[in-house]
Each structure stands twice: as C-alpha cells, then as structure tokens.
Amino acid sequence: MLQKGLGIEMYITCLDLEGVLVPEIWIAFAEASGIPELKRTTRDEPDYNKLMTWRLGILKEHGLGLREIQDTIAKIDPMPGAKAFLDELRSITQVIIISDTFSQFATPLMRKLGWPTIFCNSLEVAENGEITGFKMRCEQSKLATVRALQSIGYETIASGDSYNDLGMIKASKAGFLFRSTEQIKTDNPELAAYETYDELMDAIRRAMV
C-alpha cells in the first residue's frame, strides 16, 4: 500500500545512463581508438570538469573529433536486459535519465532504449568536427535536478554507479548503487548496492510503498 497522501504518480525514478543502462562510451572509444588513457571515467575521477578537460586535450592531441566518437557510439548496444528493465520501470513510475554525457552522444542510445526522457549536457563543436568545449546544463546537475523535482512535490528514487551519482542518490527518498566499484561501495556502506536489474527493480518497488 502506498503511503497515505502520496500516489505512485508522484514518484520519479532518476537513473544514471553509462554503466547502468549502456556501456561506458569513453571506454568503448578508448578501445576503438587504441588510446587506453581515455578509459578513465567518473568511476575514477570525481571532478567531472577536470575529467572532460583532460579528455578534450587527448582528443586534440590525436586529431580526433565528434565524428569518430559517434562512429563508436553507433556500434554500442544497451546492456543485456536494460531495455526490458527500463520498459517495466516506466510502466510503474515516471523515469528520467540524468547523465553527464552530451546530447550529441546520447541520441542514438536513446533510440535503442525506446526514447526515454534524458537530461544531459551539450558539446561545443567546430565546423571541422573538433570538440572545442562543453556546456554543462547546470552545476552538480544530478543533485540539482532531484532537488528541483522535490521542490515541486515529487519524491525521487535514484540509482547510479559513479562518484557523480552520489549526490542524487543520497538526496533521494531512496537511493541505490548499481554495478558500482568496490571502492565506492566501501566508501558508502550505508547505500544498498545491487548487481542485477531484478534486484534493482525490487528495491525500487519497495521504496514506493
């Protein structure tokens, strides 16, 4: 039974994208390009601005741009079971994917996931395809988003795998780590951590009662 005064329609589940629903884009590109340094992600570096600035420097050094990354993304499929999980979740609650990725990366992946709602950022791209910069939607976008949703009467449930997900997870009515690193799980023992979509679905369902 739902808690008195709060219907199921007043919950919004906020999910990270990479590492939760699809493989890490930068790891896939690191493998495709043969540049192992690009395997570094938000699982390793908590400061996203620092991480992206470093990545853009490597791309410039190797003469790589948006087209090369998009060619890799075109070959990425959702994780096994991800779309079925997302479809079932969207049948019981509203869902927003909140990601620090960029619209130029995310669009083909959203097509494969059935066009869920995503809040993400944008790249600044020169005419020759060079990625010259990036524009974040807002500071601490994941945490800022769940707080904004809460400010207009919603309860949030959140799940992610990386350092940049911790803010939204801890600020939500219920929050869970999903396929995270041992270090992040050790540093945040108060957070339930799951490895399968069935476990995560059960946890979300329990949080809404």
PDB file of C-alpha atoms in Angstrom:
ATOM      1  CA  MET A   1       0.000   0.000   0.000  1.00  0.00           C
ATOM      2  CA  LEU A   2       1.345   3.441  -0.882  1.00  0.00           C
ATOM      3  CA  GLN A   3       1.986   5.844   1.917  1.00  0.00           C
ATOM      4  CA  LYS A   4      -1.006   7.999   2.693  1.00  0.00           C
ATOM      5  CA  GLY A   5      -1.262  11.140   0.606  1.00  0.00           C
ATOM      6  CA  LEU A   6       1.368  10.138  -1.965  1.00  0.00           C
ATOM      7  CA  GLY A   7       0.285   8.333  -5.117  1.00  0.00           C
ATOM      8  CA  ILE A   8       2.580   6.320  -7.308  1.00  0.00           C
ATOM      9  CA  GLU A   9       2.403   9.071  -9.936  1.00  0.00           C
ATOM     10  CA  MET A  10       4.243  11.404  -7.543  1.00  0.00           C
ATOM     11  CA  TYR A  11       7.432   9.342  -7.688  1.00  0.00           C
ATOM     12  CA  ILE A  12      10.135   9.897 -10.266  1.00  0.00           C
ATOM     13  CA  THR A  13      12.995   7.429 -10.610  1.00  0.00           C
ATOM     14  CA  CYS A  14      16.254   9.062 -11.693  1.00  0.00           C
ATOM     15  CA  LEU A  15      18.813   6.792 -13.342  1.00  0.00           C
ATOM     16  CA  ASP A  16      22.353   7.272 -14.498  1.00  0.00           C
ATOM     17  CA  LEU A  17      22.988   6.198 -18.097  1.00  0.00           C
ATOM     18  CA  GLU A  18      26.510   4.883 -18.624  1.00  0.00           C
ATOM     19  CA  GLY A  19      27.366   1.860 -16.540  1.00  0.00           C
ATOM     20  CA  VAL A  20      23.699   1.405 -15.635  1.00  0.00           C
ATOM     21  CA  LEU A  21      21.824   1.100 -18.939  1.00  0.00           C
ATOM     22  CA  VAL A  22      24.567   1.258 -21.564  1.00  0.00           C
ATOM     23  CA  PRO A  23      28.305   0.564 -21.537  1.00  0.00           C
ATOM     24  CA  GLU A  24      30.680   3.419 -20.803  1.00  0.00           C
ATOM     25  CA  ILE A  25      31.052   5.436 -24.017  1.00  0.00           C
ATOM     26  CA  TRP A  26      34.584   6.617 -23.305  1.00  0.00           C
ATOM     27  CA  ILE A  27      35.803   3.104 -22.514  1.00  0.00           C
ATOM     28  CA  ALA A  28      34.353   1.862 -25.812  1.00  0.00           C
ATOM     29  CA  PHE A  29      36.028   4.737 -27.638  1.00  0.00           C
ATOM     30  CA  ALA A  30      39.322   4.134 -25.844  1.00  0.00           C
ATOM     31  CA  GLU A  31      39.272   0.568 -27.123  1.00  0.00           C
ATOM     32  CA  ALA A  32      38.225   1.574 -30.651  1.00  0.00           C
ATOM     33  CA  SER A  33      40.844   4.318 -30.909  1.00  0.00           C
ATOM     34  CA  GLY A  34      43.638   2.456 -29.170  1.00  0.00           C
ATOM     35  CA  ILE A  35      44.066   5.244 -26.585  1.00  0.00           C
ATOM     36  CA  PRO A  36      43.938   3.499 -23.177  1.00  0.00           C
ATOM     37  CA  GLU A  37      44.116   6.792 -21.250  1.00  0.00           C
ATOM     38  CA  LEU A  38      40.528   7.514 -22.312  1.00  0.00           C
ATOM     39  CA  LYS A  39      39.287   4.608 -20.192  1.00  0.00           C
ATOM     40  CA  ARG A  40      39.305   6.937 -17.189  1.00  0.00           C
ATOM     41  CA  THR A  41      35.697   7.715 -16.183  1.00  0.00           C
ATOM     42  CA  THR A  42      33.682   9.206 -13.329  1.00  0.00           C
ATOM     43  CA  ARG A  43      34.224   5.917 -11.511  1.00  0.00           C
ATOM     44  CA  ASP A  44      37.853   7.043 -11.213  1.00  0.00           C
ATOM     45  CA  GLU A  45      37.693  10.865 -11.211  1.00  0.00           C
ATOM     46  CA  PRO A  46      35.101  12.665  -9.044  1.00  0.00           C
ATOM     47  CA  ASP A  47      35.704  16.074 -10.706  1.00  0.00           C
ATOM     48  CA  TYR A  48      33.794  15.906 -13.996  1.00  0.00           C
ATOM     49  CA  ASN A  49      35.016  19.247 -15.366  1.00  0.00           C
ATOM     50  CA  LYS A  50      38.601  18.166 -14.772  1.00  0.00           C
ATOM     51  CA  LEU A  51      37.933  14.819 -16.438  1.00  0.00           C
ATOM     52  CA  MET A  52      36.316  16.331 -19.543  1.00  0.00           C
ATOM     53  CA  THR A  53      39.001  18.992 -19.980  1.00  0.00           C
ATOM     54  CA  TRP A  54      41.618  16.229 -19.831  1.00  0.00           C
ATOM     55  CA  ARG A  55      39.692  14.148 -22.370  1.00  0.00           C
ATOM     56  CA  LEU A  56      39.404  17.036 -24.832  1.00  0.00           C
ATOM     57  CA  GLY A  57      43.136  17.587 -24.587  1.00  0.00           C
ATOM     58  CA  ILE A  58      43.772  13.971 -25.551  1.00  0.00           C
ATOM     59  CA  LEU A  59      41.330  14.192 -28.484  1.00  0.00           C
ATOM     60  CA  LYS A  60      43.062  17.311 -29.778  1.00  0.00           C
ATOM     61  CA  GLU A  61      46.474  15.696 -29.409  1.00  0.00           C
ATOM     62  CA  HIS A  62      45.362  12.755 -31.555  1.00  0.00           C
ATOM     63  CA  GLY A  63      43.327  14.782 -34.065  1.00  0.00           C
ATOM     64  CA  LEU A  64      40.056  13.077 -33.135  1.00  0.00           C
ATOM     65  CA  GLY A  65      36.632  14.713 -33.098  1.00  0.00           C
ATOM     66  CA  LEU A  66      32.922  14.165 -32.784  1.00  0.00           C
ATOM     67  CA  ARG A  67      32.548  12.001 -35.895  1.00  0.00           C
ATOM     68  CA  GLU A  68      34.988   9.382 -34.652  1.00  0.00           C
ATOM     69  CA  ILE A  69      33.242   9.145 -31.287  1.00  0.00           C
ATOM     70  CA  GLN A  70      29.802   8.955 -32.910  1.00  0.00           C
ATOM     71  CA  ASP A  71      31.042   6.138 -35.157  1.00  0.00           C
ATOM     72  CA  THR A  72      31.886   4.180 -31.998  1.00  0.00           C
ATOM     73  CA  ILE A  73      28.590   5.041 -30.303  1.00  0.00           C
ATOM     74  CA  ALA A  74      26.667   3.726 -33.336  1.00  0.00           C
ATOM     75  CA  LYS A  75      28.037   0.274 -32.509  1.00  0.00           C
ATOM     76  CA  ILE A  76      27.116   0.389 -28.798  1.00  0.00           C
ATOM     77  CA  ASP A  77      24.018  -1.501 -27.681  1.00  0.00           C
ATOM     78  CA  PRO A  78      22.252  -1.241 -24.305  1.00  0.00           C
ATOM     79  CA  MET A  79      23.414  -3.693 -21.674  1.00  0.00           C
ATOM     80  CA  PRO A  80      21.656  -7.074 -21.797  1.00  0.00           C
ATOM     81  CA  GLY A  81      18.281  -6.683 -20.088  1.00  0.00           C
ATOM     82  CA  ALA A  82      18.490  -2.891 -19.859  1.00  0.00           C
ATOM     83  CA  LYS A  83      15.635  -2.066 -22.233  1.00  0.00           C
ATOM     84  CA  ALA A  84      13.304  -4.664 -20.684  1.00  0.00           C
ATOM     85  CA  PHE A  85      14.139  -3.289 -17.230  1.00  0.00           C
ATOM     86  CA  LEU A  86      13.513   0.277 -18.377  1.00  0.00           C
ATOM     87  CA  ASP A  87      10.242  -0.656 -20.097  1.00  0.00           C
ATOM     88  CA  GLU A  88       8.956  -2.357 -16.957  1.00  0.00           C
ATOM     89  CA  LEU A  89      10.098   0.507 -14.750  1.00  0.00           C
ATOM     90  CA  ARG A  90       8.366   3.076 -16.974  1.00  0.00           C
ATOM     91  CA  SER A  91       5.143   1.067 -16.650  1.00  0.00           C
ATOM     92  CA  ILE A  92       5.054   1.618 -12.882  1.00  0.00           C
ATOM     93  CA  THR A  93       6.710   5.018 -12.353  1.00  0.00           C
ATOM     94  CA  GLN A  94       7.954   8.057 -14.191  1.00  0.00           C
ATOM     95  CA  VAL A  95      11.626   7.808 -15.140  1.00  0.00           C
ATOM     96  CA  ILE A  96      14.240  10.406 -16.040  1.00  0.00           C
ATOM     97  CA  ILE A  97      17.751   9.506 -17.088  1.00  0.00           C
ATOM     98  CA  ILE A  98      20.118  12.111 -15.659  1.00  0.00           C
ATOM     99  CA  SER A  99      23.521  11.894 -17.247  1.00  0.00           C
ATOM    100  CA  ASP A 100      26.692  13.929 -17.529  1.00  0.00           C
ATOM    101  CA  THR A 101      27.021  12.770 -21.118  1.00  0.00           C
ATOM    102  CA  PHE A 102      26.119  15.010 -24.074  1.00  0.00           C
ATOM    103  CA  SER A 103      23.154  15.179 -26.411  1.00  0.00           C
ATOM    104  CA  GLN A 104      25.451  14.511 -29.388  1.00  0.00           C
ATOM    105  CA  PHE A 105      26.405  11.193 -27.768  1.00  0.00           C
ATOM    106  CA  ALA A 106      23.089  10.199 -26.186  1.00  0.00           C
ATOM    107  CA  THR A 107      20.581  10.457 -29.051  1.00  0.00           C
ATOM    108  CA  PRO A 108      21.376   7.143 -30.830  1.00  0.00           C
ATOM    109  CA  LEU A 109      21.416   5.362 -27.485  1.00  0.00           C
ATOM    110  CA  MET A 110      18.003   6.795 -26.547  1.00  0.00           C
ATOM    111  CA  ARG A 111      16.643   5.402 -29.819  1.00  0.00           C
ATOM    112  CA  LYS A 112      17.809   1.916 -28.814  1.00  0.00           C
ATOM    113  CA  LEU A 113      16.246   2.324 -25.355  1.00  0.00           C
ATOM    114  CA  GLY A 114      12.840   3.383 -26.688  1.00  0.00           C
ATOM    115  CA  TRP A 115      13.252   7.165 -26.312  1.00  0.00           C
ATOM    116  CA  PRO A 116      13.155   7.611 -22.523  1.00  0.00           C
ATOM    117  CA  THR A 117      13.451  11.142 -21.167  1.00  0.00           C
ATOM    118  CA  ILE A 118      17.066  12.215 -20.643  1.00  0.00           C
ATOM    119  CA  PHE A 119      18.577  15.317 -19.080  1.00  0.00           C
ATOM    120  CA  CYS A 120      22.176  15.769 -20.209  1.00  0.00           C
ATOM    121  CA  ASN A 121      24.666  18.348 -21.457  1.00  0.00           C
ATOM    122  CA  SER A 122      25.953  19.624 -24.810  1.00  0.00           C
ATOM    123  CA  LEU A 123      29.251  19.783 -26.647  1.00  0.00           C
ATOM    124  CA  GLU A 124      30.719  22.777 -28.437  1.00  0.00           C
ATOM    125  CA  VAL A 125      31.808  21.545 -31.856  1.00  0.00           C
ATOM    126  CA  ALA A 126      33.722  23.404 -34.583  1.00  0.00           C
ATOM    127  CA  GLU A 127      32.773  23.133 -38.247  1.00  0.00           C
ATOM    128  CA  ASN A 128      35.584  20.639 -38.820  1.00  0.00           C
ATOM    129  CA  GLY A 129      34.159  18.359 -36.105  1.00  0.00           C
ATOM    130  CA  GLU A 130      36.698  19.228 -33.419  1.00  0.00           C
ATOM    131  CA  ILE A 131      35.168  19.248 -29.952  1.00  0.00           C
ATOM    132  CA  THR A 132      36.276  22.618 -28.623  1.00  0.00           C
ATOM    133  CA  GLY A 133      34.419  22.661 -25.322  1.00  0.00           C
ATOM    134  CA  PHE A 134      31.370  21.522 -23.412  1.00  0.00           C
ATOM    135  CA  LYS A 135      28.424  23.193 -21.722  1.00  0.00           C
ATOM    136  CA  MET A 136      27.052  21.700 -18.548  1.00  0.00           C
ATOM    137  CA  ARG A 137      23.305  22.100 -18.067  1.00  0.00           C
ATOM    138  CA  CYS A 138      23.844  23.356 -14.518  1.00  0.00           C
ATOM    139  CA  GLU A 139      26.262  22.909 -11.620  1.00  0.00           C
ATOM    140  CA  GLN A 140      26.018  19.498  -9.927  1.00  0.00           C
ATOM    141  CA  SER A 141      23.342  18.661 -12.486  1.00  0.00           C
ATOM    142  CA  LYS A 142      22.226  15.356 -10.990  1.00  0.00           C
ATOM    143  CA  LEU A 143      21.824  16.671  -7.458  1.00  0.00           C
ATOM    144  CA  ALA A 144      20.317  19.935  -8.709  1.00  0.00           C
ATOM    145  CA  THR A 145      17.744  18.009 -10.754  1.00  0.00           C
ATOM    146  CA  VAL A 146      16.488  15.799  -7.936  1.00  0.00           C
ATOM    147  CA  ARG A 147      16.260  18.794  -5.617  1.00  0.00           C
ATOM    148  CA  ALA A 148      14.284  20.688  -8.254  1.00  0.00           C
ATOM    149  CA  LEU A 149      11.896  17.759  -8.673  1.00  0.00           C
ATOM    150  CA  GLN A 150      11.455  17.562  -4.915  1.00  0.00           C
ATOM    151  CA  SER A 151      10.766  21.290  -4.752  1.00  0.00           C
ATOM    152  CA  ILE A 152       7.697  20.844  -6.970  1.00  0.00           C
ATOM    153  CA  GLY A 153       6.227  17.991  -4.970  1.00  0.00           C
ATOM    154  CA  TYR A 154       7.848  14.817  -6.294  1.00  0.00           C
ATOM    155  CA  GLU A 155       9.621  12.093  -4.347  1.00  0.00           C
ATOM    156  CA  THR A 156      12.734  10.845  -6.094  1.00  0.00           C
ATOM    157  CA  ILE A 157      14.348   7.430  -6.195  1.00  0.00           C
ATOM    158  CA  ALA A 158      17.836   7.370  -7.697  1.00  0.00           C
ATOM    159  CA  SER A 159      20.425   4.881  -8.834  1.00  0.00           C
ATOM    160  CA  GLY A 160      23.868   5.106 -10.398  1.00  0.00           C
ATOM    161  CA  ASP A 161      27.347   3.652 -10.337  1.00  0.00           C
ATOM    162  CA  SER A 162      29.814   6.543 -10.085  1.00  0.00           C
ATOM    163  CA  TYR A 163      31.063   9.346  -7.870  1.00  0.00           C
ATOM    164  CA  ASN A 164      28.944  11.907  -9.709  1.00  0.00           C
ATOM    165  CA  ASP A 165      25.788   9.916  -8.840  1.00  0.00           C
ATOM    166  CA  LEU A 166      26.277  10.019  -5.086  1.00  0.00           C
ATOM    167  CA  GLY A 167      24.667  13.427  -4.634  1.00  0.00           C
ATOM    168  CA  MET A 168      21.364  12.475  -6.233  1.00  0.00           C
ATOM    169  CA  ILE A 169      21.365   9.043  -4.597  1.00  0.00           C
ATOM    170  CA  LYS A 170      21.854  10.423  -1.086  1.00  0.00           C
ATOM    171  CA  ALA A 171      19.369  13.283  -1.580  1.00  0.00           C
ATOM    172  CA  SER A 172      16.543  10.974  -2.700  1.00  0.00           C
ATOM    173  CA  LYS A 173      13.883   9.217  -0.650  1.00  0.00           C
ATOM    174  CA  ALA A 174      15.639   6.005  -1.649  1.00  0.00           C
ATOM    175  CA  GLY A 175      18.915   5.616  -3.483  1.00  0.00           C
ATOM    176  CA  PHE A 176      20.934   2.651  -4.678  1.00  0.00           C
ATOM    177  CA  LEU A 177      24.320   1.882  -6.168  1.00  0.00           C
ATOM    178  CA  PHE A 178      24.188  -0.294  -9.268  1.00  0.00           C
ATOM    179  CA  ARG A 179      27.183  -2.231 -10.582  1.00  0.00           C
ATOM    180  CA  SER A 180      29.488   0.215  -8.847  1.00  0.00           C
ATOM    181  CA  THR A 181      33.145  -0.128  -7.916  1.00  0.00           C
ATOM    182  CA  GLU A 182      34.346  -1.823  -4.748  1.00  0.00           C
ATOM    183  CA  GLN A 183      35.924   1.461  -3.662  1.00  0.00           C
ATOM    184  CA  ILE A 184      32.700   3.446  -3.988  1.00  0.00           C
ATOM    185  CA  LYS A 185      30.755   0.716  -2.166  1.00  0.00           C
ATOM    186  CA  THR A 186      33.354   0.630   0.607  1.00  0.00           C
ATOM    187  CA  ASP A 187      33.304   4.416   0.959  1.00  0.00           C
ATOM    188  CA  ASN A 188      29.482   4.470   1.146  1.00  0.00           C
ATOM    189  CA  PRO A 189      28.492   1.431   3.227  1.00  0.00           C
ATOM    190  CA  GLU A 190      25.112   2.968   4.060  1.00  0.00           C
ATOM    191  CA  LEU A 191      23.990   2.643   0.429  1.00  0.00           C
ATOM    192  CA  ALA A 192      22.433  -0.600  -0.785  1.00  0.00           C
ATOM    193  CA  ALA A 193      24.312  -1.914  -3.807  1.00  0.00           C
ATOM    194  CA  TYR A 194      22.887  -4.208  -6.471  1.00  0.00           C
ATOM    195  CA  GLU A 195      24.282  -6.097  -9.441  1.00  0.00           C
ATOM    196  CA  THR A 196      21.183  -7.219 -11.366  1.00  0.00           C
ATOM    197  CA  TYR A 197      18.182  -5.440 -12.843  1.00  0.00           C
ATOM    198  CA  ASP A 198      15.812  -7.735 -10.956  1.00  0.00           C
ATOM    199  CA  GLU A 199      17.388  -6.693  -7.652  1.00  0.00           C
ATOM    200  CA  LEU A 200      17.202  -3.021  -8.578  1.00  0.00           C
ATOM    201  CA  MET A 201      13.578  -3.320  -9.719  1.00  0.00           C
ATOM    202  CA  ASP A 202      12.594  -4.994  -6.451  1.00  0.00           C
ATOM    203  CA  ALA A 203      14.363  -2.268  -4.458  1.00  0.00           C
ATOM    204  CA  ILE A 204      12.576   0.496  -6.391  1.00  0.00           C
ATOM    205  CA  ARG A 205       9.217  -1.193  -5.913  1.00  0.00           C
ATOM    206  CA  ARG A 206       9.825  -1.484  -2.168  1.00  0.00           C
ATOM    207  CA  ALA A 207      10.780   2.186  -1.982  1.00  0.00           C
ATOM    208  CA  MET A 208       7.393   3.211  -3.355  1.00  0.00           C
ATOM    209  CA  VAL A 209       5.380   1.526  -0.607  1.00  0.00           C
TER     210      VAL A 209
END
